[in-house]
Backbone as a ProteinNet text record, in pm:
[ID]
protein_1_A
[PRIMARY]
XXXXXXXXXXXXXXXXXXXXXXXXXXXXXXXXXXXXXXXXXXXXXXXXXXXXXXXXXXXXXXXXXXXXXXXXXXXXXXXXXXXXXXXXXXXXXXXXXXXXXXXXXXXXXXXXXXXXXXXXXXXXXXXXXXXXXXXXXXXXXXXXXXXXXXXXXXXXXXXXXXXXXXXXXXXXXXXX
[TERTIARY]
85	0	89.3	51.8	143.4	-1	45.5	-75.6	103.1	-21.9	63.1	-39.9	-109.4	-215.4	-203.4	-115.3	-47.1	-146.1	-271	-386.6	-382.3	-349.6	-410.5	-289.3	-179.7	-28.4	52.7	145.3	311.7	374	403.2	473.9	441.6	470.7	390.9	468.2	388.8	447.3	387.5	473.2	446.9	464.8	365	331.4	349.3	452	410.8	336.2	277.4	207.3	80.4	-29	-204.4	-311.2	-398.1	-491.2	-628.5	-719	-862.8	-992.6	-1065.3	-1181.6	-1295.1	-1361.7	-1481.7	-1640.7	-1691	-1798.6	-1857.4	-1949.3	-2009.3	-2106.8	-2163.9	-2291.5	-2332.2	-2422.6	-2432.8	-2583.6	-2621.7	-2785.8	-2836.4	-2706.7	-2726.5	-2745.6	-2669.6	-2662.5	-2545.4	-2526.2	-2439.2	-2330.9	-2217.3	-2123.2	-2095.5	-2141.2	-2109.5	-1996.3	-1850.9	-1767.7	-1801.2	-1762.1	-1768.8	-1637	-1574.2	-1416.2	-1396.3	-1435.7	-1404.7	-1288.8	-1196.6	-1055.8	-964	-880.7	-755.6	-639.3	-532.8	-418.9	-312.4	-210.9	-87.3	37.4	84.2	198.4	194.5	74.6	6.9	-13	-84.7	-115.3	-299.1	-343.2	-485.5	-611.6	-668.3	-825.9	-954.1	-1059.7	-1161.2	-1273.9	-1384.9	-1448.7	-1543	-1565	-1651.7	-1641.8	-1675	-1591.7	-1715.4	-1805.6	-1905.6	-1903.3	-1963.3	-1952.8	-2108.9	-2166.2	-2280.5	-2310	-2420.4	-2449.7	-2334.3	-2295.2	-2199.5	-2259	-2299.7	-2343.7	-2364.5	-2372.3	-2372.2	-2220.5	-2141.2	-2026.5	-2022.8	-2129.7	-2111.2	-2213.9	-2258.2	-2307.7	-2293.5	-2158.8	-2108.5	-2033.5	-2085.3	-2028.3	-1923.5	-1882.7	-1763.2	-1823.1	-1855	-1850.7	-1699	-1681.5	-1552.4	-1556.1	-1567.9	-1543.2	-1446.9	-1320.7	-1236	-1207.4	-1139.2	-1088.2	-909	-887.4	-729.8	-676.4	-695.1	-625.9	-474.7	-431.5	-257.1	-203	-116.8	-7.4	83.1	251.8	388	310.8	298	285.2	361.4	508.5	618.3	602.8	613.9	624.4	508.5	407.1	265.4	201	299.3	242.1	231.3	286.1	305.7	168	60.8	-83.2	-172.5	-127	-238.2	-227	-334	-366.2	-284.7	-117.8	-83.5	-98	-124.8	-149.7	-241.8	-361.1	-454	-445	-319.6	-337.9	-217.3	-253.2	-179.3	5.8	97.9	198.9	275.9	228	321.2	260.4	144.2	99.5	196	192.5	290.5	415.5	478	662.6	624.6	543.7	553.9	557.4	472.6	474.5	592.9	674	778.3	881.9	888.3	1023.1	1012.3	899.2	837.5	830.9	772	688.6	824.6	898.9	1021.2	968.9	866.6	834	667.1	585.1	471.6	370.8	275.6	167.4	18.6	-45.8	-146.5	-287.7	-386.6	-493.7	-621	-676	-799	-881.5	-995.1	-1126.4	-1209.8	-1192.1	-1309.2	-1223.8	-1236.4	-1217.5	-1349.5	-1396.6	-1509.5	-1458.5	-1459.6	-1450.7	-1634.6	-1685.4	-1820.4	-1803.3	-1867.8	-1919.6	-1900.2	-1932.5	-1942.7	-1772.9	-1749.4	-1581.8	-1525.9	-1650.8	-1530.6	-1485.9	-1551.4	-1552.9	-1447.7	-1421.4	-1313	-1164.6	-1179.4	-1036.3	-1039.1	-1092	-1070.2	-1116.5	-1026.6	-1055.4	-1045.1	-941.6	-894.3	-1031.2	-1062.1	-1175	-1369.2	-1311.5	-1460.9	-1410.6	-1335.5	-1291	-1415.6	-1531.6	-1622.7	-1616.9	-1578	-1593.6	-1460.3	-1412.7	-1326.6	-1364.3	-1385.4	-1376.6	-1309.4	-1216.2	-1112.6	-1141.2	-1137.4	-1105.3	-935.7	-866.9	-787.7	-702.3	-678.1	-565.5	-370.2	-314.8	-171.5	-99.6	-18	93.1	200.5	287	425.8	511.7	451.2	445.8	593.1	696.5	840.4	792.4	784.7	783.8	868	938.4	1027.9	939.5	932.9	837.4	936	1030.6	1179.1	1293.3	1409.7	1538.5	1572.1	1476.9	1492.1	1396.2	1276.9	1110.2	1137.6	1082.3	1067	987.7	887.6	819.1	863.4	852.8	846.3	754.9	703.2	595.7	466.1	443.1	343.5	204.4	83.6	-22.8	-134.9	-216	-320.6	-420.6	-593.1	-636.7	-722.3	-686.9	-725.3	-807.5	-899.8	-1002.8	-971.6	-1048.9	-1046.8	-1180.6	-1249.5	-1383.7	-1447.1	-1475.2	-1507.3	-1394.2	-1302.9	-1159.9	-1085.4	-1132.9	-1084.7	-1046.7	-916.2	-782.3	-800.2	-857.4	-812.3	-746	-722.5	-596.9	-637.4	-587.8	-642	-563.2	-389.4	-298.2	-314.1	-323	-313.3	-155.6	-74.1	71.4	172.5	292.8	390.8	483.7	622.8	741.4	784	804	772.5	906.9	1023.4	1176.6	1173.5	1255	1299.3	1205.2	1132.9	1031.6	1019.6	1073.4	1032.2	904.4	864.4	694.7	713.5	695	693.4	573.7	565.3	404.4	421.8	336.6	302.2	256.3
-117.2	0	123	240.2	330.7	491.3	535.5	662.8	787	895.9	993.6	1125.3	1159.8	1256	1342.6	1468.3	1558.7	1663	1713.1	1739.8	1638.9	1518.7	1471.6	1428.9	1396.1	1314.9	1430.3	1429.9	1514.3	1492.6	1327.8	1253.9	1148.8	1038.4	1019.4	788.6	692.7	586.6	476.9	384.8	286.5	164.9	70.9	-25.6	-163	-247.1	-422.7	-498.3	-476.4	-589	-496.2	-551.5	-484.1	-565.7	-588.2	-616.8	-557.6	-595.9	-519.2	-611.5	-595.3	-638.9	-536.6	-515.9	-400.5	-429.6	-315.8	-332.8	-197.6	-199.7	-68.4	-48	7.3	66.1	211.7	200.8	335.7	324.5	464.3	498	587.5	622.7	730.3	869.3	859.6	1026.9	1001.2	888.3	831.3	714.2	717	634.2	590	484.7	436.6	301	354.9	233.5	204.7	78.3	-27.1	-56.7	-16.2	-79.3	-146.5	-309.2	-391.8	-441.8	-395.2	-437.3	-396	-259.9	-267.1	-267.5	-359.2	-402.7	-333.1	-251.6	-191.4	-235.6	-313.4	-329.4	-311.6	-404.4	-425.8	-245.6	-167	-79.5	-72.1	-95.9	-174.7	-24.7	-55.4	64.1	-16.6	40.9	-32.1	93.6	120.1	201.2	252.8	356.3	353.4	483.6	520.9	605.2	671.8	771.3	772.2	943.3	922.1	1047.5	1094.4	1190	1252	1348.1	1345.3	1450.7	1426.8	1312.8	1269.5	1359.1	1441.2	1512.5	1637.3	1672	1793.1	1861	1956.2	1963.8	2113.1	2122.6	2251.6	2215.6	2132.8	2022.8	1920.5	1869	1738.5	1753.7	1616	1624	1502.2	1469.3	1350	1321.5	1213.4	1092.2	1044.2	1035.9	933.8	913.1	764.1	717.2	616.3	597.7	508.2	461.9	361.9	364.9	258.7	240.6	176.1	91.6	-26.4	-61.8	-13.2	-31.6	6	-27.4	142.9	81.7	210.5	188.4	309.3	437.4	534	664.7	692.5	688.2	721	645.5	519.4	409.3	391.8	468.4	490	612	724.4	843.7	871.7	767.3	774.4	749.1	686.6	653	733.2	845.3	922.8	1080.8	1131.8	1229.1	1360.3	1360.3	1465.8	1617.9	1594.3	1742.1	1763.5	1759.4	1824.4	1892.3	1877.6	1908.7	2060.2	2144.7	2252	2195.5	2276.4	2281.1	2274.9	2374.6	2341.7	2242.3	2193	2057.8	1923.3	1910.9	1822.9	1820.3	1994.2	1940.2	1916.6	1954.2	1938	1756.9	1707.4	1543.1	1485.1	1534.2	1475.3	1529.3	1649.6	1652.3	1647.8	1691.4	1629.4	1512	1420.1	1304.1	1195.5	1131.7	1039.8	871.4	888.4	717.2	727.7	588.8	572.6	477.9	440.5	393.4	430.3	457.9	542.3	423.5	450.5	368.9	498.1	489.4	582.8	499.6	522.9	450.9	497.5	600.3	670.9	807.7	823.1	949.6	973.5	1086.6	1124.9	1262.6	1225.8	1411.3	1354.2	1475.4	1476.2	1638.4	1668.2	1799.7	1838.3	1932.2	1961.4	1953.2	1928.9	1948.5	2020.6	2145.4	2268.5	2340.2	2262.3	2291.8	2208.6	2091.1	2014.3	2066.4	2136.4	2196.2	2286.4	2338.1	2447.1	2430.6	2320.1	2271.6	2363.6	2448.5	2547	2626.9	2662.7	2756.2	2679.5	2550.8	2479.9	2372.9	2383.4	2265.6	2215.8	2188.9	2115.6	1988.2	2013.4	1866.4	1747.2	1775	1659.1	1642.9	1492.7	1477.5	1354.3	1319	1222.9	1188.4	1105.4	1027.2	925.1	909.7	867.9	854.6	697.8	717.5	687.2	716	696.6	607.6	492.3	460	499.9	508.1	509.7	641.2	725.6	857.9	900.9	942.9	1000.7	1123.1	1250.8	1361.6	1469.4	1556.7	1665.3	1791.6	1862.6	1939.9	2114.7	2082.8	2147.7	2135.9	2218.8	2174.4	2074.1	2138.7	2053.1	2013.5	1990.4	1928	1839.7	1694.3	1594.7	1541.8	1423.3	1357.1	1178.3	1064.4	980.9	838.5	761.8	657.3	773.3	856.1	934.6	826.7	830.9	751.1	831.1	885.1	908.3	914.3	1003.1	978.4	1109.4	1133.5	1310.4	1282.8	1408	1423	1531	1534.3	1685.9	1683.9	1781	1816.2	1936.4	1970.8	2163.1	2257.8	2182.7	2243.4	2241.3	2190.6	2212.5	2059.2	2042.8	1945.7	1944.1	1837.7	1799.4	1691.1	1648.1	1561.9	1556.5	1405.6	1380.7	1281.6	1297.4	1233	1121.3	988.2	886	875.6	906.8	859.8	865	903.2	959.5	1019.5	1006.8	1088.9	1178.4	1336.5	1491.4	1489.3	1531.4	1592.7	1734.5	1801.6	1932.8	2031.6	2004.3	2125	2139.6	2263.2	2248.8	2309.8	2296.9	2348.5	2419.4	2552.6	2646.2	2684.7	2702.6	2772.4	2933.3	2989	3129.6	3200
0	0	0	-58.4	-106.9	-115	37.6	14.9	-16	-105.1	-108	-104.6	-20.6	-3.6	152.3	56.6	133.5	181.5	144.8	237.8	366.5	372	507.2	577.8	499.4	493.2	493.4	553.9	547.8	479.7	496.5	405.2	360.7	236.8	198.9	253.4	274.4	358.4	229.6	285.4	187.7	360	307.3	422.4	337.5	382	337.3	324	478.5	519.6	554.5	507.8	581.5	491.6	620.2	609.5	570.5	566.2	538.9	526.7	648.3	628.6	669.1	531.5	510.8	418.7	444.5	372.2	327.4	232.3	180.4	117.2	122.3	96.7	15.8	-77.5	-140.7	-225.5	-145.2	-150.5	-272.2	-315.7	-471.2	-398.3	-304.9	-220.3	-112.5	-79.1	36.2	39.5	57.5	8.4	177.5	213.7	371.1	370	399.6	452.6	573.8	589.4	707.8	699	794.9	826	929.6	936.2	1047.7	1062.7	1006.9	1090	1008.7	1002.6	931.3	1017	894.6	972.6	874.8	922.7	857.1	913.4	922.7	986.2	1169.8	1198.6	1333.5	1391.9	1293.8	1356.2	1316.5	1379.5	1386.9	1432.9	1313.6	1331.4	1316	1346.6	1284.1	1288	1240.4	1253.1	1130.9	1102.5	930.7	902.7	780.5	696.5	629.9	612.6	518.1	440	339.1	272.8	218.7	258.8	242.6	154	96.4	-23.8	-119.2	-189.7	-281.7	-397.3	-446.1	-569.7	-540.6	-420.3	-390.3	-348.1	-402.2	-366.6	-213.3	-246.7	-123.2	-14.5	-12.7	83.6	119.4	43.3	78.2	226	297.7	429.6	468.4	516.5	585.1	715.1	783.2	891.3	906.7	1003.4	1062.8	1195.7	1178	1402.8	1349.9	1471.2	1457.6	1613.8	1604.3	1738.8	1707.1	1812.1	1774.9	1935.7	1916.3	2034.4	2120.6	2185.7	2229.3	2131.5	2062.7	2010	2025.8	1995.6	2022	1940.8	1977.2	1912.4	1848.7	1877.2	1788.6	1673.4	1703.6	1568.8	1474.3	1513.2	1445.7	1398.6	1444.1	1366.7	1256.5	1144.2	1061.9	957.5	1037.1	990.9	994.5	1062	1106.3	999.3	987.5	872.3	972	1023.4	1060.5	1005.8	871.4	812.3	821	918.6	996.3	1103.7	1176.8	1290	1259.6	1354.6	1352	1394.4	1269.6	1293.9	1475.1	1540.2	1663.8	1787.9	1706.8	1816.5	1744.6	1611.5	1531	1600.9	1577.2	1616.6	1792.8	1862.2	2006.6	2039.7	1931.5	1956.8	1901.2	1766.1	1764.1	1837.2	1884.6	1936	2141.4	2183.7	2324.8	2369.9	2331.9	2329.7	2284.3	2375.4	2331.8	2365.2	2388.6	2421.1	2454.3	2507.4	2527	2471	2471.5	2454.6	2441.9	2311	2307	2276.7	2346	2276.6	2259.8	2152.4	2123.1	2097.1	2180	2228.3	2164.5	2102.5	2017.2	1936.6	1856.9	1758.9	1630.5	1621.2	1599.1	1456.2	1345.5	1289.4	1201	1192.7	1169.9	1067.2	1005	965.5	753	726.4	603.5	602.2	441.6	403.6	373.5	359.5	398.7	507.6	641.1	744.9	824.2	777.6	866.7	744.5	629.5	568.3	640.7	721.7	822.2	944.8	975.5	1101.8	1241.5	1228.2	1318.3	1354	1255.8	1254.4	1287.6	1272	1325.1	1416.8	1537.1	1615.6	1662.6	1693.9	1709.7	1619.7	1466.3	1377.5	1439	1522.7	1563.4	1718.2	1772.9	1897	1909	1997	2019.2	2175.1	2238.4	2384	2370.8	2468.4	2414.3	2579.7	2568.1	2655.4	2630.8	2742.3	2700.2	2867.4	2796.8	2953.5	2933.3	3044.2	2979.9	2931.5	2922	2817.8	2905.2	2812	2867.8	2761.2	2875.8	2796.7	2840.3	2751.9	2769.5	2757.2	2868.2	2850.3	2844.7	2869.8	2886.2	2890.6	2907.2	2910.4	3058.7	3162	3275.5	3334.7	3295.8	3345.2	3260.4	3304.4	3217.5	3314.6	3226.9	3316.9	3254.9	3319.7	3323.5	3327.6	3296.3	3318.2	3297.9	3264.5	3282.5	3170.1	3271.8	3246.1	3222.8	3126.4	3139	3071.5	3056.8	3005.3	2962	2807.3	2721.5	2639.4	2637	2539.5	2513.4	2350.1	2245.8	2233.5	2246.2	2241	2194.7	2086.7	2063.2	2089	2085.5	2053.1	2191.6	2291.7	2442.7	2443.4	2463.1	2514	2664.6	2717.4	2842.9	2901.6	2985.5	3038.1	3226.8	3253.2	3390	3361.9	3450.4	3467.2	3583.9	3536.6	3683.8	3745.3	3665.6	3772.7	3686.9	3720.3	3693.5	3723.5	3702.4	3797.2	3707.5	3778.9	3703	3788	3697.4	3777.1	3722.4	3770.5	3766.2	3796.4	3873.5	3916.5	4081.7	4128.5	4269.5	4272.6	4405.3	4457.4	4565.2	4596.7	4694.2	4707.9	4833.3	4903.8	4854.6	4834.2	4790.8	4903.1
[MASK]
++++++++++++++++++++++++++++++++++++++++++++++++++++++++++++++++++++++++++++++++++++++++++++++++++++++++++++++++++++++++++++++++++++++++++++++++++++++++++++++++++++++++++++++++

């Protein structure tokens, strides 16, 4: 398999080994995938894919739910449509983010398509749940955290995070 679609891709990957078991459907207005299991080089999705108002181009809309069991973030970013996401959340994950374990339990983009090409400007069309173990992050020249475990959602554009455990060096704590 060989994607090269730099709207959704940075760069463009070629995969050996993948699987695919799907299905589909189309109503003469609606193009509905069924994606029950893709496999890329054991980086594993499943979820469905649909496209709305197929004839209408300024009413055509996009569906997407996925989810992804545990797998390395590092060794898997490479699947994911990074040229969506704003430039300094990108370099913050490659050059922050040195290890870990990510599972997403749900990821959600919903809305018209000219509204998720301007995603910035309509963050409601994406919602993600998602947890992480393990996470070694550099958050500075001398803050780093370690084993860091937890569990973030993106929702209407608000990123939250509710850390279970983890060792945070280089930071002291003084009373005010």
């Amino acid at each position: 398999l060989f994607i090269d679609y730099p709207k959704a891709f940075r760069a463009p990957f070629v995969t050996s080994v993948g699987n695919l078991q799907w299905g589909m459907a189309y109503d003469g207005g609606k193009l509905d995938f069924l994606v029950e299991d893709l496999d890329l080089d054991g980086m594993r999705l499943r979820g469905r894919f649909a496209v709305d108002h197929i004839h209408s181009p300024d009413e055509r809309s996009l569906e997407a739910e996925f989810s992804a069991p545990v797998f390395p973030l590092r060794e898997k970013l490479r699947y994911f449509p990074t040229a969506l996401l704003p430039e300094r959340a990108l370099r913050y994950i490659e050059e922050k983010i040195h290890s870990g374990m990510l599972e997403i339990k749900e990821a959600r983009i919903s809305g018209k398509i000219r509204d998720i090409r301007k995603i910035r400007d309509h963050p409601g069309v994406l919602m993600v749940e998602a947890a992480g173990t393990g996470f070694s992050v550099s958050f500075s020249k001398n803050v780093y955290a370690e084993g860091l475990n937890f569990a973030a959602s993106l929702n209407e554009g608000t990123l939250g995070f509710h850390v279970d455990a983890g060792i945070l060096e280089g930071v002291s704590i003084r009373s005010v």
